[in-house]
Coordinates of C-alpha atoms and ligand atoms in Angstrom, one line a residue:
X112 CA 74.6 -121.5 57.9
X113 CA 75.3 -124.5 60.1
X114 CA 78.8 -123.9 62.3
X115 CA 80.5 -124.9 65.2
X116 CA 82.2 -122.5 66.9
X117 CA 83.4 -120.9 63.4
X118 CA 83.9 -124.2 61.7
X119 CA 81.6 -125.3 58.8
X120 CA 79.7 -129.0 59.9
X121 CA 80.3 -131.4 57.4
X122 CA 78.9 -134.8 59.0
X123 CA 76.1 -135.3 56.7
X124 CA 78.1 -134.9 53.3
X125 CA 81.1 -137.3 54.7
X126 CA 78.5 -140.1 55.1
X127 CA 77.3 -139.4 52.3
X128 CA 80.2 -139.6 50.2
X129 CA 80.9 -142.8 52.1
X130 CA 77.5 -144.1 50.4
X131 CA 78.5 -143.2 47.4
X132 CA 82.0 -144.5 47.1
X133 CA 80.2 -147.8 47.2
X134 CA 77.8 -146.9 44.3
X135 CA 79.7 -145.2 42.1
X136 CA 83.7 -145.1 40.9
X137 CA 85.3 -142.4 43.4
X138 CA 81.9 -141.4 44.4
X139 CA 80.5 -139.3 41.6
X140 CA 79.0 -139.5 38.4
X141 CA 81.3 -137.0 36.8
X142 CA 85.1 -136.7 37.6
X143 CA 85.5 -133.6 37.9
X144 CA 83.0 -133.7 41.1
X145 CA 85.4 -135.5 43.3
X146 CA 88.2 -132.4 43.8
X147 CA 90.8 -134.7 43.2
X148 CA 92.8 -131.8 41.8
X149 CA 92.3 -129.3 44.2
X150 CA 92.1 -131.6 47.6
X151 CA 89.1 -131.3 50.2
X152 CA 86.0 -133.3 50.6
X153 CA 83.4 -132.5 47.9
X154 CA 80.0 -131.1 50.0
X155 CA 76.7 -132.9 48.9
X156 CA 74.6 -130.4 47.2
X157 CA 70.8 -130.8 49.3
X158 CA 69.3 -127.8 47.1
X159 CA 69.9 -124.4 45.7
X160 CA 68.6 -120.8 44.9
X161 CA 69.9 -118.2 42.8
X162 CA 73.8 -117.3 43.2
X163 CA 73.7 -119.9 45.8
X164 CA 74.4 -123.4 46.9
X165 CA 73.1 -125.6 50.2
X166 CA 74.7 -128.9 51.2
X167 CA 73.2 -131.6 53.1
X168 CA 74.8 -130.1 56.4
X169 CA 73.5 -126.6 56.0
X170 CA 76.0 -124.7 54.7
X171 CA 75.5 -122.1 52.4
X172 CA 77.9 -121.7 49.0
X173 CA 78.3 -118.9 46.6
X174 CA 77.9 -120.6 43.3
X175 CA 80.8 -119.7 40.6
X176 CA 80.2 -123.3 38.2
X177 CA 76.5 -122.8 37.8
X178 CA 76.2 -126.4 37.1
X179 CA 79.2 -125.8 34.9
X180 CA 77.3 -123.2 32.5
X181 CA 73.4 -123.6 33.0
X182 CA 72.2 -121.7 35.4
X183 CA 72.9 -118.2 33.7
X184 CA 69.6 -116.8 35.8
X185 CA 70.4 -118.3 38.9
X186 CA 68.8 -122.0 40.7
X187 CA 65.5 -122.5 40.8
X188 CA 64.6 -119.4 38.5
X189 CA 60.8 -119.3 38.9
X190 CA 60.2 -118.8 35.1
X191 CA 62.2 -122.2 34.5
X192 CA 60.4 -123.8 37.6
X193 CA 57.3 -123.2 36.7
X194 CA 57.8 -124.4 32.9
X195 CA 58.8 -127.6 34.4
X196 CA 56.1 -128.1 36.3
X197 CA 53.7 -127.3 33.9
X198 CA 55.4 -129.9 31.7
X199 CA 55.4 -132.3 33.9
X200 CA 51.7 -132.8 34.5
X201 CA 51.4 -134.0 30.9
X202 CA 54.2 -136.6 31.1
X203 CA 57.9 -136.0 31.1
X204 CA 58.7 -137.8 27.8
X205 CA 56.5 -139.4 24.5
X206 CA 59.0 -140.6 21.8
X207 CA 57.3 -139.0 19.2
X208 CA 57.2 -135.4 17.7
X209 CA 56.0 -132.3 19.5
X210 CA 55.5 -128.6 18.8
X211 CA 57.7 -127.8 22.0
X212 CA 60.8 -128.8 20.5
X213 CA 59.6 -126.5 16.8
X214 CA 59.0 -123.6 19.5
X215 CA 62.6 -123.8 20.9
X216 CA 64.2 -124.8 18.0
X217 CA 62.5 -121.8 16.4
X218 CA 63.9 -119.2 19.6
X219 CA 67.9 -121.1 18.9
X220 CA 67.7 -120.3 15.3
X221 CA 66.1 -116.5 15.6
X222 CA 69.9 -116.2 18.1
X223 CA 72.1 -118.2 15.7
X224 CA 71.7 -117.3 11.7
X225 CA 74.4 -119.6 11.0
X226 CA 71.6 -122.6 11.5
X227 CA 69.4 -123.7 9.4
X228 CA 68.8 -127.2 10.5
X229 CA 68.3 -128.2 14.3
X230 CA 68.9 -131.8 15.8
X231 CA 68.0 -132.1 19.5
X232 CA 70.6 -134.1 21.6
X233 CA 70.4 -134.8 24.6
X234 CA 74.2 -133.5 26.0
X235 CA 76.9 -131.5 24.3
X236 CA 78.6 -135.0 23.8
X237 CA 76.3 -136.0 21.7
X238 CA 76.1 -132.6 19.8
X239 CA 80.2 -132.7 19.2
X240 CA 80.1 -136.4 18.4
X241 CA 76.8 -136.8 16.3
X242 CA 79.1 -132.7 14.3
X243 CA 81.8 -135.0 13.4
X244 CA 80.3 -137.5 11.7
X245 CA 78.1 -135.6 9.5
X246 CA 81.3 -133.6 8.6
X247 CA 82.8 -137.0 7.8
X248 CA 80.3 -137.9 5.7
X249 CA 80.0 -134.4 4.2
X250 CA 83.5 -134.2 3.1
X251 CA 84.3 -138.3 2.5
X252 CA 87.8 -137.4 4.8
X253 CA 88.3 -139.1 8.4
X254 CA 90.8 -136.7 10.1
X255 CA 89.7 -133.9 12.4
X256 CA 91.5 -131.5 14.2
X257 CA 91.1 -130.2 17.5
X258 CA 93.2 -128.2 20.1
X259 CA 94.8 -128.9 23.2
X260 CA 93.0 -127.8 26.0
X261 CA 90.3 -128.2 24.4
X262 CA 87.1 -130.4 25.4
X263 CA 84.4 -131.7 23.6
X264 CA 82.7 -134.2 25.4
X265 CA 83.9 -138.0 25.7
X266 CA 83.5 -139.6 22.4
X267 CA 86.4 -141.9 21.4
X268 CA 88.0 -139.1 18.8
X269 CA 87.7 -136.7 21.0
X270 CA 89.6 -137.7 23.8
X271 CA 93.0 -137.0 22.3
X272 CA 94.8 -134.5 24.6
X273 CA 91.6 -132.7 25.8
X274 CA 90.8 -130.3 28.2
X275 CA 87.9 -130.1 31.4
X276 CA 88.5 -133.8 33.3
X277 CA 91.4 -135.5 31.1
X278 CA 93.4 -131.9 31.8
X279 CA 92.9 -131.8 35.3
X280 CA 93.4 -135.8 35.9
X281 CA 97.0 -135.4 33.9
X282 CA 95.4 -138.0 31.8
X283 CA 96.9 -137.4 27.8
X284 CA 94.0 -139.0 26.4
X285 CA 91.8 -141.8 28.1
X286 CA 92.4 -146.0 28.3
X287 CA 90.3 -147.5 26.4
X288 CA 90.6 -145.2 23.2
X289 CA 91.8 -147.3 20.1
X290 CA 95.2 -146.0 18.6
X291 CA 93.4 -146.2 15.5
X292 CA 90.8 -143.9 16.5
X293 CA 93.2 -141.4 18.5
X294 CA 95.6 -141.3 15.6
X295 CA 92.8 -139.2 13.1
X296 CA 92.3 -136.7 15.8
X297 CA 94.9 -134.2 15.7
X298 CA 95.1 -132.2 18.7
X299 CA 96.9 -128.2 18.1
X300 CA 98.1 -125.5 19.8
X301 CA 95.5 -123.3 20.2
X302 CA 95.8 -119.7 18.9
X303 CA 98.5 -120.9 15.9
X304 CA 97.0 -120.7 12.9
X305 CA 100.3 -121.6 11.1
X306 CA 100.3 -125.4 12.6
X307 CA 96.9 -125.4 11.2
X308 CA 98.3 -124.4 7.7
X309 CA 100.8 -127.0 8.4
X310 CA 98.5 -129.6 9.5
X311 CA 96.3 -129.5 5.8
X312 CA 99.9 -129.1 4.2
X313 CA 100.4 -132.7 5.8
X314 CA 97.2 -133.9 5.4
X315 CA 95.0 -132.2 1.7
X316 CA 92.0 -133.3 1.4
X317 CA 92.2 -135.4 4.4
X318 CA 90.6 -133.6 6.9
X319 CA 86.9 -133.3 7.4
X320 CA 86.9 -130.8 10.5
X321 CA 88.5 -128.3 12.2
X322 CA 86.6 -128.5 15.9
X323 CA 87.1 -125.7 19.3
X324 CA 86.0 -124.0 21.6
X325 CA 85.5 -120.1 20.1
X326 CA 86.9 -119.3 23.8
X327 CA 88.6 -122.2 25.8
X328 CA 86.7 -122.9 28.9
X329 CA 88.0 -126.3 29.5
X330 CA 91.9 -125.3 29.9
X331 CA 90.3 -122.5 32.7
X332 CA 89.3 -119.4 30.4
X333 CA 91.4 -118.5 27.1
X334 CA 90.3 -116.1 24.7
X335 CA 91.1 -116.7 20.4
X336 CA 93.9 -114.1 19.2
X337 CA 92.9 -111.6 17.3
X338 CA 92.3 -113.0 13.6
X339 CA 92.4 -116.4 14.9
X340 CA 88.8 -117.3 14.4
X341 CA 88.6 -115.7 11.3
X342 CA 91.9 -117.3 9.8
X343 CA 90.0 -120.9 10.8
X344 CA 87.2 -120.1 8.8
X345 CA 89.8 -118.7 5.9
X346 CA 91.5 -122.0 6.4
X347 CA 88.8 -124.3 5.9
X348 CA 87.0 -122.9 3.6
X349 CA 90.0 -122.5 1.2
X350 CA 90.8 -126.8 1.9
X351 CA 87.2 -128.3 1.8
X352 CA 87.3 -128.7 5.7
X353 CA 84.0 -128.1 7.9
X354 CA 84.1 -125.4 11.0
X355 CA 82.7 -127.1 13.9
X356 CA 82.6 -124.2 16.8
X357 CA 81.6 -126.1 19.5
X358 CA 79.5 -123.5 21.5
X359 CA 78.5 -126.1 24.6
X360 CA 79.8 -123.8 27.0
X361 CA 80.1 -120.2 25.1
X362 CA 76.4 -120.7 23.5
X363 CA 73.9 -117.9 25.2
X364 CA 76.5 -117.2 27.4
X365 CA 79.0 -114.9 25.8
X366 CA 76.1 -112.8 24.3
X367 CA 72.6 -114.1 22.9
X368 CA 74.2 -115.6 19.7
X369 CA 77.2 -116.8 21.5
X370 CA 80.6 -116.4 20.6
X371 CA 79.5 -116.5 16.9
X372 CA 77.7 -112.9 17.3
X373 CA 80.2 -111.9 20.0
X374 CA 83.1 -112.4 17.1
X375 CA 81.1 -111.8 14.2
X376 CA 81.9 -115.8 13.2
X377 CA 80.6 -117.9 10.5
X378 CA 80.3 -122.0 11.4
X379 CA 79.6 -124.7 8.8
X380 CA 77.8 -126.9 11.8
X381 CA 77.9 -125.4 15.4
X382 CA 77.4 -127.7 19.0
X383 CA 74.9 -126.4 21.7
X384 CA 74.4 -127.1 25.6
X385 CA 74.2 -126.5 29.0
X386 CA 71.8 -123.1 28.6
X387 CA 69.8 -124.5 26.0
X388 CA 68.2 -126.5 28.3
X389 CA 68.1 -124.7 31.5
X390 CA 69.5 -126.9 33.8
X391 CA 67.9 -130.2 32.1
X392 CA 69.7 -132.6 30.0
X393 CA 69.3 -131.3 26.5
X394 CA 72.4 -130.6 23.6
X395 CA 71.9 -129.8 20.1
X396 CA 73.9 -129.4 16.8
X397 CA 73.0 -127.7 13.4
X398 CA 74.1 -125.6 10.4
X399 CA 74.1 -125.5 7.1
X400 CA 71.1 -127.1 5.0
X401 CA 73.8 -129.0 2.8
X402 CA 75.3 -130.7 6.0
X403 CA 72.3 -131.2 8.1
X404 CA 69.8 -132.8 5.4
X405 CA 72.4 -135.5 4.9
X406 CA 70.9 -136.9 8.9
X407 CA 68.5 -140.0 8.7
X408 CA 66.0 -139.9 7.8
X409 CA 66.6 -137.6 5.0
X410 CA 70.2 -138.6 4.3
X411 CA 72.4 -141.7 5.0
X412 CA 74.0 -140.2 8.3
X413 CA 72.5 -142.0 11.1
X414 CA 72.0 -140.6 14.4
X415 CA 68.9 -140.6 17.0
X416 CA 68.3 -140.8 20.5
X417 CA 65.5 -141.7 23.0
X418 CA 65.1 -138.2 24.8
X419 CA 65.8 -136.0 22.3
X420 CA 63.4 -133.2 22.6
X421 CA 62.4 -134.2 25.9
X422 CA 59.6 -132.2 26.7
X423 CA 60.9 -131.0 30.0
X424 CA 63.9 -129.9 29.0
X425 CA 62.6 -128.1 25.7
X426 CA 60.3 -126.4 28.6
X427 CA 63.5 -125.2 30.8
X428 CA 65.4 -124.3 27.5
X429 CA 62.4 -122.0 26.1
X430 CA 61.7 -120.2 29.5
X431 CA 65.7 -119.8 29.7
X432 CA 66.5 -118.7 26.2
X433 CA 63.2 -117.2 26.1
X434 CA 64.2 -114.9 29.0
X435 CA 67.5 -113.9 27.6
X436 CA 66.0 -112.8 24.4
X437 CA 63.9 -110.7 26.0
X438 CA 65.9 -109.0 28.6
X439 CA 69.3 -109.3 26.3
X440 CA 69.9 -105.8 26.3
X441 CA 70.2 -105.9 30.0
X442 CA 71.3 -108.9 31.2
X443 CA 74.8 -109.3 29.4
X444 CA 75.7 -105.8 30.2
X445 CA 75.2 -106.8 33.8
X446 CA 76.9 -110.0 33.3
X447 CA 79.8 -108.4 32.1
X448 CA 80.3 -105.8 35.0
X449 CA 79.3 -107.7 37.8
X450 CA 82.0 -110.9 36.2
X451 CA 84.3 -108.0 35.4
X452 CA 83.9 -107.2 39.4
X453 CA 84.7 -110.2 40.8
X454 CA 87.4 -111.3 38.0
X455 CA 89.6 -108.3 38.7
X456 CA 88.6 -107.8 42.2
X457 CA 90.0 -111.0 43.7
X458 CA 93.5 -110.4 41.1
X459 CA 93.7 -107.3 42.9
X460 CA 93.2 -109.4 46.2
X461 CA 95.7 -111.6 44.7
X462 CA 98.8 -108.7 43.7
X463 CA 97.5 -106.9 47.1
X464 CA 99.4 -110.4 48.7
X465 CA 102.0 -110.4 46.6
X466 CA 100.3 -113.7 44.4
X467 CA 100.8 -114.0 41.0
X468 CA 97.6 -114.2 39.2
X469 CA 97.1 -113.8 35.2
X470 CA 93.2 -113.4 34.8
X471 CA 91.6 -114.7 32.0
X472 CA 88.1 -113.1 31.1
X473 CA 85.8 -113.4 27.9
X474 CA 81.9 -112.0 29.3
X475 CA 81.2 -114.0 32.4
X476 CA 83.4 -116.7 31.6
X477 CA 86.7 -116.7 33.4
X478 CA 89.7 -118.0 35.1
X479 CA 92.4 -116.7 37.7
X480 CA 95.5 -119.0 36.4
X481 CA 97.8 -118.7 39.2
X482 CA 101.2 -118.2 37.3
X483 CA 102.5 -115.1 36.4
X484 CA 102.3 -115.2 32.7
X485 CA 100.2 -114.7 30.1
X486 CA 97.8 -118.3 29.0
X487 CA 97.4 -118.2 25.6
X488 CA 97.3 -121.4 25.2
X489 CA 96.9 -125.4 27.2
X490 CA 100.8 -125.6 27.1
X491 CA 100.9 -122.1 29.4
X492 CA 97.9 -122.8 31.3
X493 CA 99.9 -126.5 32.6
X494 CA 102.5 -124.3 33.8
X495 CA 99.9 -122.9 36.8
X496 CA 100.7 -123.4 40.1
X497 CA 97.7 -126.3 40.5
X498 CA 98.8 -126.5 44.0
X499 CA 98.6 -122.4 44.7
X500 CA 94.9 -123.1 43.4
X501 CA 94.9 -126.2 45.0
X502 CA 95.1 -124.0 48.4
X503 CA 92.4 -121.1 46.9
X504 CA 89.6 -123.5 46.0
X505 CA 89.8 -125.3 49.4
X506 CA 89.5 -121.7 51.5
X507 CA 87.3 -120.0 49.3
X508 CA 85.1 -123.7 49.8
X509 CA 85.3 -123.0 54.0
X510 CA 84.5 -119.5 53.5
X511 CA 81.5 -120.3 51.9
X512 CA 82.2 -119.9 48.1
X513 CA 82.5 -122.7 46.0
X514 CA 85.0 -122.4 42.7
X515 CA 85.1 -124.9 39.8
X516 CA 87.1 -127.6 41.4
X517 CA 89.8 -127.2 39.3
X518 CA 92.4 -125.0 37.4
X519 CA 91.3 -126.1 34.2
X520 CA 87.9 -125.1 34.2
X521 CA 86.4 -121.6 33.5
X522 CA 83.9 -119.9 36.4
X523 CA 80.8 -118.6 35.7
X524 CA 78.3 -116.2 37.3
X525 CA 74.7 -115.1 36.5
X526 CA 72.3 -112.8 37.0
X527 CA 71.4 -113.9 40.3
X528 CA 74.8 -112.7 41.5
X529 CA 74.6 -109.2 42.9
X530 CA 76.9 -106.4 44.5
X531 CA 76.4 -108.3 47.9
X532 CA 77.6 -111.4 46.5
X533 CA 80.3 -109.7 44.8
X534 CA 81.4 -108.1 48.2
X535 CA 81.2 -111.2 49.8
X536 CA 83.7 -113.1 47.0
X537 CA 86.3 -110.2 47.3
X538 CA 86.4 -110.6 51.0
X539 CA 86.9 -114.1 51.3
X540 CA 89.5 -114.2 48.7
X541 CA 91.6 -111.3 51.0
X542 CA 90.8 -114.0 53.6
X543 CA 92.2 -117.1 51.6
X544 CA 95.1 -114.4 50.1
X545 CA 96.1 -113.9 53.8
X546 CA 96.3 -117.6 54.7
X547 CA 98.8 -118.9 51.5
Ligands
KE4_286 P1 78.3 -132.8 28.2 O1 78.4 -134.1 27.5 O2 79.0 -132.8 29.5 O3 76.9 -132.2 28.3 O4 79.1 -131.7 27.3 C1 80.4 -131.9 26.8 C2 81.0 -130.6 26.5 C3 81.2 -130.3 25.2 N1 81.8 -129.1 24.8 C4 82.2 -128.2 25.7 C5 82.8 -126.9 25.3 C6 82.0 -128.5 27.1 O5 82.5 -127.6 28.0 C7 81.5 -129.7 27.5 C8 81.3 -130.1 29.0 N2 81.9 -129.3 29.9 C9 82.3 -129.9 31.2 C10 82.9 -128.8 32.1 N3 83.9 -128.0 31.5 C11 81.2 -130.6 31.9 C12 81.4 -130.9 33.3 C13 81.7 -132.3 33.6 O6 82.4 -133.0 32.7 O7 81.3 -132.8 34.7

């Protein structure tokens, strides 16, 4: 760790951000990355290695956003490096068909019965987006509903009171999003299946999709109400609708089928990312036969990209699924206690200080909202104190461990977190507890 006289060094990292102010709008390539909801300078990221982070000046981070969901086993997870690698020696991308992407596709759909046709993307974006316009075509209707709090990647339809990014920037949808597109996405309250009920009763036969997160991790963590996922599927089966459980985030990481095991859930199509291609850029969407052979070039549903099935990234994703199948049995058990650990360690930190917390926590996805009352939904996460987190991020940062940058997005740990790093997060959160 590089210090002066207890203070972290942070030279390298300002000049850089200087740089890349001039390259790119507010210096990153992603919004969230600038902390402009929790204050502080963001640290340039020079490498990592399992639970942990090192920036360009030295210091060394605990890691709780794993690349915002990837890196389940840790950085630089020598299975996954060395797949790469190997990869790589044969080219890093052909256009054409290979039997990597059959192998992985192969390993999804042994985790996730409800698919039965596989389209490689390459980001969750492109999964949600290319969902919704199958189940458009599918169904003939142009409405879809989604929920507030909710994120699904930035497609035009989608960006209608949504969650990780728009949330935290107070934005209630994005510029440059048509009324006319906006207005046939209806965003919800999540976990009220009656203005579902009402929102068919306004619109039969209109809609094509009901779309969410199985477990919000883009409002910070929420989990469904009992019944809740089941009464969507009730729902849209009963009115011709398609369920769309966009498993981006939730997918490998709440068990080995994701949140459709974990809740014993049925999905028409369902969206995959992030894990499935350990750490590379890779997303994919499938389902039902019915749906899916309706794609070009079967069907009249166009959709296609460049790097789809990038070799590379089918290699991370097969050494990284590949792993979790095999060690299933162990690894979410561990996940579970050691996020379990940490999750209601640092809220006991938190009452210890006489800070109102309400933890959020669904596997090792979770969120420490700090308000005092339940979040059940987007409406009662917005009533957190975004400043009181504000305040936790940025000493938790100087302490060396590095939260999701903002109150509206759900932490995540792996297997590469341990009982040391767990010790080390509990103590710096008395530390940051003591300074509020
Ligand atoms: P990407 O296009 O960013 O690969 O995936 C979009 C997406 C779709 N669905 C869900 C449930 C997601 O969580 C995401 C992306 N998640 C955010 C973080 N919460 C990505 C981080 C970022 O935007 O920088």
């Amino acid at each position: 760790m590089n210090e002066e006289a207890g203070k972290r060094v942070h030279e390298k990292s300002r000049a850089l951000q200087s740089r890349a102010e001039l390259l790119f709008p507010g210096g990153v390539n992603s919004p969230v990355r600038a902390f402009r909801s929790v204050g502080g300078e963001p640290p340039f990221v020079a490498k990592a290695q399992g639970a942990y982070l090192f920036d360009a000046d030295g210091n060394r981070y605990l890691d709780y956003f794993g690349s915002w969901g990837p890196m389940i086993l840790g950085h630089a997870f020598a299975p996954v490096v060395e797949a790469i690698q190997k990869a790589a020696v044969d080219s890093s991308s052909f256009g054409a068909s290979t039997a990597a992407e059959g192998d992985l596709a192969e390993l999804v759909m042994s985790c996730y019965p409800a698919i039965e046709r596989l389209r490689f993307v390459s980001s969750g974006t492109e999964a949600t987006m290319s969902a919704i316009r199958l189940a458009r075509a599918a169904t003939g209707r142009k409405r879809i509903v989604k929920f507030e709090g909710c994120y699904h990647g930035h497609s035009d339809g989608l960006l209608v009171k949504a969650g990780s990014g728009v949330a935290t920037l107070g934005i209630p949808g994005s510029a440059g999003v048509p009324e006319e597109i906006a207005a046939l996405t209806m965003a919800l309250p999540y976990n009220d299946l009656a203005a579902v009920e009402a929102a068919f009763a306004a619109h039969p036969d209109e809609i094509a999709a009901v779309i969410l997160e199985p477990v919000v991790g883009n409002a910070g963590c929420i989990a469904p109400a009992e019944g809740y996922l089941e009464g969507l599927r009730r729902i849209t089966a009963e009115r011709g609708a398609l369920l769309i459980v966009d498993e981006v985030m939730t997918g490998f990481r709440l068990a080995l089928g994701g949140a459709l095991e974990r809740f014993c859930l049925d999905a028409d199509l369902v969206t995959l990312g992030k894990i499935i291609g350990g750490g590379l850029p890779c997303g994919a969407f499938g389902g039902k036969l019915r749906f899916m052979e309706m794609l070009a070039p079967l069907g009249p549903v166009y959709q296609a990209g460049t790097l789809s099935g990038n070799p590379l990234a089918m290699a991370a994703g097969m050494a990284t699924v590949g792993y979790l199948k095999e060690h299933a049995a162990r690894v979410y058990p561990y996940l579970e206690k050691t996020a379990a650990a940490v999750a209601d360690g640092v809220a006991a930190e938190a009452a210890a200080a006489g800070i109102a917390v309400t933890t959020n926590r669904v596997g090792s996805m979770w969120t420490w909202f700090f308000t005092g009352e339940p979040v059940a939904d987007y409406e009662q996460a917005a009533k957190s104190d975004t400043k009181a987190f504000g305040r936790f991020h940025r000493a938790m940062l100087e302490a060396g461990v590095w939260l999701p940058p903002s109150q509206f997005e759900a932490m995540f740990l792996g297997t590469a977190h341990g009982e040391a790093e767990v010790a080390a997060t509990l103590e710096a959160a008395r530390g940051a507890f003591a300074m509020f």
